[in-house]
């Protein structure tokens, strides 16, 4: 059995590798954002695109987030204890269930979208709402493709094929960049929407090819139910409920920003992109690298090693990110000006986005440490903790958004979000410590 220190070193090595690749991926995303800022600024087209993509993106996050949390730990356990064939069957069956949910979600949104969008974009003009609805239907097929991409990426990570899974998203921004630069300004909406869909297609092709090379069947298929499949479904159902709530923070923020002045949705998104760039290097790299190793420790009932590994990383997360967050808040204006202020993105836009960024930055240490707690909770299959935590977060988010946006506008939404992640981290830490103590006591007895 590997010691906690050995596991910590393995996670660190994998996280550094993923972080390096993620930087390359983030650079392509940053290049797309620079082109968008220069061509569109905080204009109506970008507001419309963000709201049009909100529902498909939300559905993808819900279904694939539940898949990763419920399936990957069991997949790793089956792969180690019963072999590749049983793991393949589990993957094929659970992929079929996920594909059915993705198709059903797409059909539902196709019917319900025209009824829901006017409420989501309550502050939009009729012309802006019509543009939003047009882009929504262009983006809708990305729900199915994006869901499969996330599932295939999670399986590659479970196989410790971190580089391919982390590098494939670099393809997504490229078609948007080319189309925005090549097409006339009046076609910017189509360039954004079709470029995004085409990028997802490229990513899906790469991941499917990689999985086939590893000997895994990418086509969803139903096999005779096993104990592992039943266990996965039991975890999957509460995780669907949990991720429905967990993924709602960004959606709620966007919808409430749409009630404010034109350009508020875009301003919130610009600031969030900078924060997500930093969080992506930490939370994505560390969380992705940690889940397979946490799952292996759980399979070996190494509770002491699991606690040591988690404590090692949580302490270092705060040691590194607290000073980083302080520096980011201090120089927020200079960061926004350097990254975005050119073309259609004006000095007034920089002022607003930098204020939002200062409030968003507060969340960084708590978000990254919280993701680590989520990975441990998924590994020990105590996903009801996430469900309760997400209920608390949604209620708190809506309440604080309403209070703060009346006080300081769209900046208040960012402040609310940071407070929500602080409370979420505290709750997850307390609940996780209690669960690990109970598991360790049961193992000793």
PDB file of N, CA and C in Angstrom, residues 275 324-329 332 335 356-365 418:
ATOM      1  N   UNK A 275     -10.542  34.938 -13.623  1.00  0.00           N
ATOM      2  CA  UNK A 275     -10.502  34.116 -12.414  1.00  0.00           C
ATOM      3  C   UNK A 275     -10.450  32.636 -12.771  1.00  0.00           C
ATOM      4  N   UNK A 324      -1.591  35.211  -3.768  1.00  0.00           N
ATOM      5  CA  UNK A 324      -1.903  35.409  -5.185  1.00  0.00           C
ATOM      6  C   UNK A 324      -3.211  36.183  -5.348  1.00  0.00           C
ATOM      7  N   UNK A 325      -4.228  35.810  -4.560  1.00  0.00           N
ATOM      8  CA  UNK A 325      -5.511  36.506  -4.631  1.00  0.00           C
ATOM      9  C   UNK A 325      -5.362  37.960  -4.202  1.00  0.00           C
ATOM     10  N   UNK A 326      -4.558  38.218  -3.160  1.00  0.00           N
ATOM     11  CA  UNK A 326      -4.338  39.589  -2.709  1.00  0.00           C
ATOM     12  C   UNK A 326      -3.677  40.449  -3.781  1.00  0.00           C
ATOM     13  N   UNK A 327      -2.678  39.900  -4.443  1.00  0.00           N
ATOM     14  CA  UNK A 327      -1.997  40.636  -5.519  1.00  0.00           C
ATOM     15  C   UNK A 327      -2.948  40.871  -6.696  1.00  0.00           C
ATOM     16  N   UNK A 328      -3.762  39.870  -7.008  1.00  0.00           N
ATOM     17  CA  UNK A 328      -4.706  40.016  -8.111  1.00  0.00           C
ATOM     18  C   UNK A 328      -5.723  41.110  -7.846  1.00  0.00           C
ATOM     19  N   UNK A 329      -6.235  41.163  -6.616  1.00  0.00           N
ATOM     20  CA  UNK A 329      -7.208  42.209  -6.275  1.00  0.00           C
ATOM     21  C   UNK A 329      -6.559  43.589  -6.333  1.00  0.00           C
ATOM     22  N   UNK A 332      -6.021  44.538 -10.146  1.00  0.00           N
ATOM     23  CA  UNK A 332      -7.113  44.111 -11.034  1.00  0.00           C
ATOM     24  C   UNK A 332      -7.272  45.035 -12.234  1.00  0.00           C
ATOM     25  N   UNK A 335      -4.565  44.429 -14.776  1.00  0.00           N
ATOM     26  CA  UNK A 335      -4.730  43.124 -15.432  1.00  0.00           C
ATOM     27  C   UNK A 335      -5.781  43.211 -16.522  1.00  0.00           C
ATOM     28  N   UNK A 356     -15.515  44.129 -10.769  1.00  0.00           N
ATOM     29  CA  UNK A 356     -16.092  42.788 -10.677  1.00  0.00           C
ATOM     30  C   UNK A 356     -14.994  41.770 -10.363  1.00  0.00           C
ATOM     31  N   UNK A 357     -13.856  41.927 -11.028  1.00  0.00           N
ATOM     32  CA  UNK A 357     -12.740  40.999 -10.828  1.00  0.00           C
ATOM     33  C   UNK A 357     -12.254  41.018  -9.381  1.00  0.00           C
ATOM     34  N   UNK A 358     -12.180  42.178  -8.776  1.00  0.00           N
ATOM     35  CA  UNK A 358     -11.728  42.262  -7.384  1.00  0.00           C
ATOM     36  C   UNK A 358     -12.620  41.441  -6.455  1.00  0.00           C
ATOM     37  N   UNK A 359     -13.910  41.435  -6.722  1.00  0.00           N
ATOM     38  CA  UNK A 359     -14.837  40.647  -5.897  1.00  0.00           C
ATOM     39  C   UNK A 359     -14.760  39.163  -6.227  1.00  0.00           C
ATOM     40  N   UNK A 360     -14.577  38.830  -7.482  1.00  0.00           N
ATOM     41  CA  UNK A 360     -14.480  37.425  -7.894  1.00  0.00           C
ATOM     42  C   UNK A 360     -13.226  36.748  -7.334  1.00  0.00           C
ATOM     43  N   UNK A 361     -12.123  37.502  -7.249  1.00  0.00           N
ATOM     44  CA  UNK A 361     -10.831  36.929  -6.877  1.00  0.00           C
ATOM     45  C   UNK A 361     -10.856  36.333  -5.469  1.00  0.00           C
ATOM     46  N   UNK A 362     -11.721  36.865  -4.610  1.00  0.00           N
ATOM     47  CA  UNK A 362     -11.786  36.395  -3.224  1.00  0.00           C
ATOM     48  C   UNK A 362     -12.023  34.888  -3.151  1.00  0.00           C
ATOM     49  N   UNK A 363     -12.745  34.343  -4.129  1.00  0.00           N
ATOM     50  CA  UNK A 363     -13.141  32.941  -4.085  1.00  0.00           C
ATOM     51  C   UNK A 363     -12.007  31.959  -4.354  1.00  0.00           C
ATOM     52  N   UNK A 364     -10.884  32.404  -4.942  1.00  0.00           N
ATOM     53  CA  UNK A 364      -9.887  31.486  -5.497  1.00  0.00           C
ATOM     54  C   UNK A 364      -9.398  30.433  -4.501  1.00  0.00           C
ATOM     55  N   UNK A 365      -8.901  30.793  -3.300  1.00  0.00           N
ATOM     56  CA  UNK A 365      -8.399  29.752  -2.390  1.00  0.00           C
ATOM     57  C   UNK A 365      -9.487  28.751  -1.985  1.00  0.00           C
ATOM     58  N   UNK A 418     -18.375  34.827  -4.414  1.00  0.00           N
ATOM     59  CA  UNK A 418     -17.220  34.520  -3.568  1.00  0.00           C
ATOM     60  C   UNK A 418     -17.643  34.097  -2.171  1.00  0.00           C
TER      61      UNK A 418
END
